[in-house]
Amino acid sequence: MPSYWIINSTGGFLILYKQITIYDLLEILSKKLGPQNWWPAENTEDMLSGMILIQNTNWKNADQSLANLKKATNFETDRILALSTDEMERLIQPSGFFHNKAIYLRSMLTAYRDNFDDWSKLSTPLLRKKLIAMKGVGNETADVLLLYYFHRPTFVADNYSMKLFTKLHTFTTKPTYIQLKTAVERDFKLESKQAEELHALIDEFGKLKSDYFDDYQLKLPYL
């Protein structure tokens, strides 16, 4: 349950915050928004394709590209990989950056077909290094892969998380992706399904542009 904490503001006033932990945050968002059951996808190929196509765009555009892929290939790995580069680029054009994304999508699905079963046996740190080494996979995509495909409990420090933790007065200066991820994961006792829900709830809450947490502070251990 939230506790109360008084701090001094820069203007010399005393401000009262409801202090919460990451576990309180999950509970509050769960009660407010309900189960999310992410990743929204018809099958694994749909999910993996979406992780690439959503980069640097919105879901409306990514969904159009996914609909095109489904119509052309029924989200079958071999049929997607059999597409020519020109055809793949045409299908995924609505999501933008289609030249690069065609390369990244082919790389992702090739690794899924050829490597993911073996990689699933690796420790999470080693697995993450393998994912980061793939074309088009940065910190955020690696972490959503860890979370939703490999079911490893991890924290995705995406833009929605960054904005929420800033609103929650967790940091005095804006952290980097890795700084936020590391700070949260120092005391991260969530199971994979809970971690999936936390990520989904943070993102869905962020879309609401709500001021609900203006009077809260999220406290992380060791900060």
mmCIF file of C-alpha atoms in Angstrom:
data_model
loop_
_atom_site.group_PDB
_atom_site.id
_atom_site.type_symbol
_atom_site.label_atom_id
_atom_site.label_comp_id
_atom_site.label_asym_id
_atom_site.label_seq_id
_atom_site.Cartn_x
_atom_site.Cartn_y
_atom_site.Cartn_z
ATOM 1 C CA MET A 1 0.000 0.000 0.000
ATOM 2 C CA PRO A 2 1.211 3.551 -0.661
ATOM 3 C CA SER A 3 2.829 5.406 2.229
ATOM 4 C CA TYR A 4 3.113 9.161 2.630
ATOM 5 C CA TRP A 5 6.341 11.081 2.322
ATOM 6 C CA ILE A 6 6.995 14.815 2.726
ATOM 7 C CA ILE A 7 9.758 16.449 0.687
ATOM 8 C CA ASN A 8 11.026 19.972 0.230
ATOM 9 C CA SER A 9 10.353 21.541 -3.150
ATOM 10 C CA THR A 10 12.754 24.007 -4.728
ATOM 11 C CA GLY A 11 10.471 26.824 -3.617
ATOM 12 C CA GLY A 12 10.789 25.834 0.037
ATOM 13 C CA PHE A 13 7.286 24.389 0.249
ATOM 14 C CA LEU A 14 6.520 20.994 1.724
ATOM 15 C CA ILE A 15 4.882 18.687 -0.819
ATOM 16 C CA LEU A 16 2.996 15.578 0.184
ATOM 17 C CA TYR A 17 3.412 12.568 -2.083
ATOM 18 C CA LYS A 18 1.956 9.090 -1.893
ATOM 19 C CA GLN A 19 5.047 6.936 -2.069
ATOM 20 C CA ILE A 20 4.706 3.640 -3.930
ATOM 21 C CA THR A 21 6.881 0.762 -5.131
ATOM 22 C CA ILE A 22 6.949 -0.927 -8.526
ATOM 23 C CA TYR A 23 4.668 -3.603 -7.049
ATOM 24 C CA ASP A 24 2.166 -0.965 -5.897
ATOM 25 C CA LEU A 25 2.272 0.517 -9.393
ATOM 26 C CA LEU A 26 1.370 -2.840 -10.934
ATOM 27 C CA GLU A 27 -1.521 -3.263 -8.482
ATOM 28 C CA ILE A 28 -2.871 0.259 -9.045
ATOM 29 C CA LEU A 29 -2.723 -0.014 -12.836
ATOM 30 C CA SER A 30 -4.241 -3.505 -12.795
ATOM 31 C CA LYS A 31 -7.221 -2.258 -10.792
ATOM 32 C CA LYS A 32 -7.564 0.825 -12.974
ATOM 33 C CA LEU A 33 -7.220 -0.792 -16.413
ATOM 34 C CA GLY A 34 -7.778 -4.521 -15.939
ATOM 35 C CA PRO A 35 -5.916 -7.420 -17.612
ATOM 36 C CA GLN A 36 -4.141 -6.568 -20.872
ATOM 37 C CA ASN A 37 -2.973 -10.019 -22.028
ATOM 38 C CA TRP A 38 -0.345 -8.680 -24.403
ATOM 39 C CA TRP A 39 1.289 -9.109 -26.999
ATOM 40 C CA PRO A 40 -1.723 -8.515 -29.301
ATOM 41 C CA ALA A 41 -1.116 -10.892 -32.216
ATOM 42 C CA GLU A 42 -2.705 -13.812 -34.065
ATOM 43 C CA ASN A 43 0.396 -16.006 -33.967
ATOM 44 C CA THR A 44 4.143 -15.872 -33.325
ATOM 45 C CA GLU A 45 5.025 -14.576 -36.787
ATOM 46 C CA ASP A 46 2.468 -11.790 -36.379
ATOM 47 C CA MET A 47 3.978 -10.872 -33.004
ATOM 48 C CA LEU A 48 7.586 -10.879 -34.222
ATOM 49 C CA SER A 49 6.703 -8.917 -37.344
ATOM 50 C CA GLY A 50 4.865 -6.376 -35.207
ATOM 51 C CA MET A 51 7.907 -5.881 -32.997
ATOM 52 C CA ILE A 52 9.834 -4.699 -36.050
ATOM 53 C CA LEU A 53 7.077 -2.785 -37.820
ATOM 54 C CA ILE A 54 6.039 -0.761 -34.744
ATOM 55 C CA GLN A 55 9.477 0.824 -34.527
ATOM 56 C CA ASN A 56 9.330 4.613 -35.042
ATOM 57 C CA THR A 57 5.641 4.622 -35.948
ATOM 58 C CA ASN A 58 2.199 4.063 -34.427
ATOM 59 C CA TRP A 59 0.011 0.979 -34.292
ATOM 60 C CA LYS A 60 -2.362 2.294 -36.985
ATOM 61 C CA ASN A 61 0.461 2.278 -39.521
ATOM 62 C CA ALA A 62 1.998 -0.952 -38.234
ATOM 63 C CA ASP A 63 -1.384 -2.695 -38.333
ATOM 64 C CA GLN A 64 -1.822 -1.769 -42.006
ATOM 65 C CA SER A 65 1.530 -3.350 -42.808
ATOM 66 C CA LEU A 66 0.631 -6.429 -40.771
ATOM 67 C CA ALA A 67 -2.695 -6.716 -42.597
ATOM 68 C CA ASN A 68 -0.830 -6.618 -45.900
ATOM 69 C CA LEU A 69 1.566 -9.331 -44.739
ATOM 70 C CA LYS A 70 -1.283 -11.509 -43.535
ATOM 71 C CA LYS A 71 -3.133 -11.221 -46.830
ATOM 72 C CA ALA A 72 -0.014 -12.096 -48.818
ATOM 73 C CA THR A 73 1.501 -14.804 -46.607
ATOM 74 C CA ASN A 74 -1.014 -15.785 -43.903
ATOM 75 C CA PHE A 75 1.851 -15.060 -41.483
ATOM 76 C CA GLU A 76 3.699 -18.212 -42.506
ATOM 77 C CA THR A 77 7.437 -17.884 -41.911
ATOM 78 C CA ASP A 78 8.634 -19.524 -45.116
ATOM 79 C CA ARG A 79 6.174 -17.539 -47.244
ATOM 80 C CA ILE A 80 7.298 -14.239 -45.692
ATOM 81 C CA LEU A 81 10.958 -15.123 -46.186
ATOM 82 C CA ALA A 82 10.248 -16.159 -49.787
ATOM 83 C CA LEU A 83 9.033 -12.648 -50.635
ATOM 84 C CA SER A 84 11.326 -10.613 -52.830
ATOM 85 C CA THR A 85 12.787 -7.507 -51.255
ATOM 86 C CA ASP A 86 10.640 -5.294 -53.487
ATOM 87 C CA GLU A 87 7.473 -7.187 -52.568
ATOM 88 C CA MET A 88 8.214 -7.121 -48.848
ATOM 89 C CA GLU A 89 8.937 -3.403 -48.978
ATOM 90 C CA ARG A 90 5.659 -2.766 -50.808
ATOM 91 C CA LEU A 91 3.677 -4.721 -48.210
ATOM 92 C CA ILE A 92 5.220 -3.010 -45.186
ATOM 93 C CA GLN A 93 5.415 0.498 -46.654
ATOM 94 C CA PRO A 94 2.610 1.908 -44.419
ATOM 95 C CA SER A 95 4.805 1.499 -41.315
ATOM 96 C CA GLY A 96 7.564 3.693 -42.749
ATOM 97 C CA PHE A 97 11.316 3.125 -43.042
ATOM 98 C CA PHE A 98 10.361 0.153 -45.209
ATOM 99 C CA HIS A 99 13.820 -0.355 -46.776
ATOM 100 C CA ASN A 100 15.439 -0.957 -43.390
ATOM 101 C CA LYS A 101 12.435 -2.710 -41.893
ATOM 102 C CA ALA A 102 12.416 -5.246 -44.726
ATOM 103 C CA ILE A 103 16.003 -6.133 -43.806
ATOM 104 C CA TYR A 104 15.165 -6.258 -40.097
ATOM 105 C CA LEU A 105 12.036 -8.349 -40.612
ATOM 106 C CA ARG A 106 13.900 -10.893 -42.720
ATOM 107 C CA SER A 107 16.646 -11.072 -40.101
ATOM 108 C CA MET A 108 14.127 -11.521 -37.263
ATOM 109 C CA LEU A 109 12.162 -14.301 -38.917
ATOM 110 C CA THR A 110 15.316 -16.088 -40.086
ATOM 111 C CA ALA A 111 16.596 -16.096 -36.498
ATOM 112 C CA TYR A 112 13.183 -17.287 -35.303
ATOM 113 C CA ARG A 113 13.298 -20.191 -37.762
ATOM 114 C CA ASP A 114 16.961 -21.120 -37.315
ATOM 115 C CA ASN A 115 18.172 -19.923 -33.904
ATOM 116 C CA PHE A 116 15.502 -19.119 -31.340
ATOM 117 C CA ASP A 117 15.077 -22.703 -30.088
ATOM 118 C CA ASP A 118 18.791 -22.937 -29.286
ATOM 119 C CA TRP A 119 18.940 -19.411 -27.892
ATOM 120 C CA SER A 120 16.086 -20.178 -25.501
ATOM 121 C CA LYS A 121 18.508 -22.363 -23.527
ATOM 122 C CA LEU A 122 20.844 -19.440 -22.800
ATOM 123 C CA SER A 123 20.908 -17.352 -19.637
ATOM 124 C CA THR A 124 19.016 -14.088 -19.938
ATOM 125 C CA PRO A 125 22.158 -11.871 -20.145
ATOM 126 C CA LEU A 126 23.669 -14.023 -22.908
ATOM 127 C CA LEU A 127 20.338 -14.258 -24.715
ATOM 128 C CA ARG A 128 19.951 -10.488 -24.632
ATOM 129 C CA LYS A 129 23.407 -10.081 -26.213
ATOM 130 C CA LYS A 130 22.365 -12.422 -29.015
ATOM 131 C CA LEU A 131 19.206 -10.408 -29.623
ATOM 132 C CA ILE A 132 20.977 -7.043 -29.519
ATOM 133 C CA ALA A 133 23.397 -8.325 -32.181
ATOM 134 C CA MET A 134 20.540 -8.841 -34.654
ATOM 135 C CA LYS A 135 19.874 -6.237 -37.340
ATOM 136 C CA GLY A 136 17.264 -3.733 -36.251
ATOM 137 C CA VAL A 137 17.108 -4.932 -32.640
ATOM 138 C CA GLY A 138 17.954 -2.284 -30.072
ATOM 139 C CA ASN A 139 17.381 -2.209 -26.328
ATOM 140 C CA GLU A 140 13.598 -1.913 -26.446
ATOM 141 C CA THR A 141 13.016 -4.581 -29.109
ATOM 142 C CA ALA A 142 15.418 -6.942 -27.334
ATOM 143 C CA ASP A 143 13.495 -6.529 -24.105
ATOM 144 C CA VAL A 144 10.060 -7.079 -25.647
ATOM 145 C CA LEU A 145 11.463 -10.222 -27.277
ATOM 146 C CA LEU A 146 12.783 -11.386 -23.914
ATOM 147 C CA LEU A 147 9.438 -10.660 -22.332
ATOM 148 C CA TYR A 148 6.848 -11.860 -24.825
ATOM 149 C CA TYR A 149 8.632 -14.535 -26.840
ATOM 150 C CA PHE A 150 11.162 -15.998 -24.404
ATOM 151 C CA HIS A 151 9.046 -15.217 -21.316
ATOM 152 C CA ARG A 152 11.919 -13.847 -19.263
ATOM 153 C CA PRO A 153 10.891 -11.361 -16.562
ATOM 154 C CA THR A 154 12.446 -8.082 -17.644
ATOM 155 C CA PHE A 155 11.589 -4.388 -17.623
ATOM 156 C CA VAL A 156 10.999 -2.497 -20.864
ATOM 157 C CA ALA A 157 12.145 1.097 -20.317
ATOM 158 C CA ASP A 158 10.288 2.507 -23.329
ATOM 159 C CA ASN A 159 9.047 6.059 -23.829
ATOM 160 C CA TYR A 160 5.822 5.417 -21.913
ATOM 161 C CA SER A 161 7.831 4.096 -18.960
ATOM 162 C CA MET A 162 10.218 7.041 -19.133
ATOM 163 C CA LYS A 163 7.351 9.547 -19.099
ATOM 164 C CA LEU A 164 5.537 7.794 -16.252
ATOM 165 C CA PHE A 165 8.606 7.471 -14.052
ATOM 166 C CA THR A 166 9.370 11.143 -14.667
ATOM 167 C CA LYS A 167 5.823 12.028 -13.637
ATOM 168 C CA LEU A 168 6.290 9.809 -10.570
ATOM 169 C CA HIS A 169 9.324 11.833 -9.457
ATOM 170 C CA THR A 170 11.523 8.727 -9.452
ATOM 171 C CA PHE A 171 14.614 10.514 -10.795
ATOM 172 C CA THR A 172 15.977 14.012 -10.364
ATOM 173 C CA THR A 173 17.405 13.945 -13.906
ATOM 174 C CA LYS A 174 16.100 12.004 -16.897
ATOM 175 C CA PRO A 175 17.802 8.588 -17.068
ATOM 176 C CA THR A 176 18.928 6.724 -20.157
ATOM 177 C CA TYR A 177 17.112 3.568 -21.232
ATOM 178 C CA ILE A 178 19.693 1.347 -19.549
ATOM 179 C CA GLN A 179 19.776 3.453 -16.378
ATOM 180 C CA LEU A 180 16.004 3.157 -15.940
ATOM 181 C CA LYS A 181 15.986 -0.554 -16.773
ATOM 182 C CA THR A 182 18.867 -1.257 -14.392
ATOM 183 C CA ALA A 183 17.326 0.759 -11.561
ATOM 184 C CA VAL A 184 14.011 -1.100 -11.812
ATOM 185 C CA GLU A 185 15.581 -4.534 -12.152
ATOM 186 C CA ARG A 186 17.726 -4.206 -9.010
ATOM 187 C CA ASP A 187 14.648 -5.336 -7.102
ATOM 188 C CA PHE A 188 12.417 -7.020 -9.661
ATOM 189 C CA LYS A 189 10.666 -10.046 -8.233
ATOM 190 C CA LEU A 190 7.906 -10.243 -10.831
ATOM 191 C CA GLU A 191 7.212 -13.423 -12.755
ATOM 192 C CA SER A 192 7.225 -13.188 -16.543
ATOM 193 C CA LYS A 193 3.435 -12.858 -16.843
ATOM 194 C CA GLN A 194 3.410 -10.073 -14.251
ATOM 195 C CA ALA A 195 6.248 -8.301 -16.058
ATOM 196 C CA GLU A 196 4.300 -8.575 -19.318
ATOM 197 C CA GLU A 197 1.260 -7.031 -17.667
ATOM 198 C CA LEU A 198 3.343 -4.241 -16.124
ATOM 199 C CA HIS A 199 4.740 -3.259 -19.510
ATOM 200 C CA ALA A 200 1.343 -3.436 -21.199
ATOM 201 C CA LEU A 201 -0.380 -1.471 -18.428
ATOM 202 C CA ILE A 202 2.259 1.282 -18.454
ATOM 203 C CA ASP A 203 1.895 1.658 -22.222
ATOM 204 C CA GLU A 204 -1.909 1.646 -22.146
ATOM 205 C CA PHE A 205 -1.943 4.121 -19.255
ATOM 206 C CA GLY A 206 0.437 6.369 -21.147
ATOM 207 C CA LYS A 207 -1.996 6.606 -24.044
ATOM 208 C CA LEU A 208 -4.602 8.088 -21.679
ATOM 209 C CA LYS A 209 -2.480 11.179 -20.952
ATOM 210 C CA SER A 210 -3.838 11.055 -17.389
ATOM 211 C CA ASP A 211 -2.739 13.185 -14.421
ATOM 212 C CA TYR A 212 -3.679 10.393 -11.981
ATOM 213 C CA PHE A 213 -0.135 10.004 -10.611
ATOM 214 C CA ASP A 214 0.679 13.693 -10.142
ATOM 215 C CA ASP A 215 0.598 13.289 -6.357
ATOM 216 C CA TYR A 216 2.579 10.025 -6.297
ATOM 217 C CA GLN A 217 6.239 9.188 -6.065
ATOM 218 C CA LEU A 218 7.631 5.823 -7.116
ATOM 219 C CA LYS A 219 10.611 4.867 -4.997
ATOM 220 C CA LEU A 220 13.185 2.419 -6.359
ATOM 221 C CA PRO A 221 15.687 0.633 -4.088
ATOM 222 C CA TYR A 222 19.254 1.949 -4.077
ATOM 223 C CA LEU A 223 18.269 5.314 -5.549
#
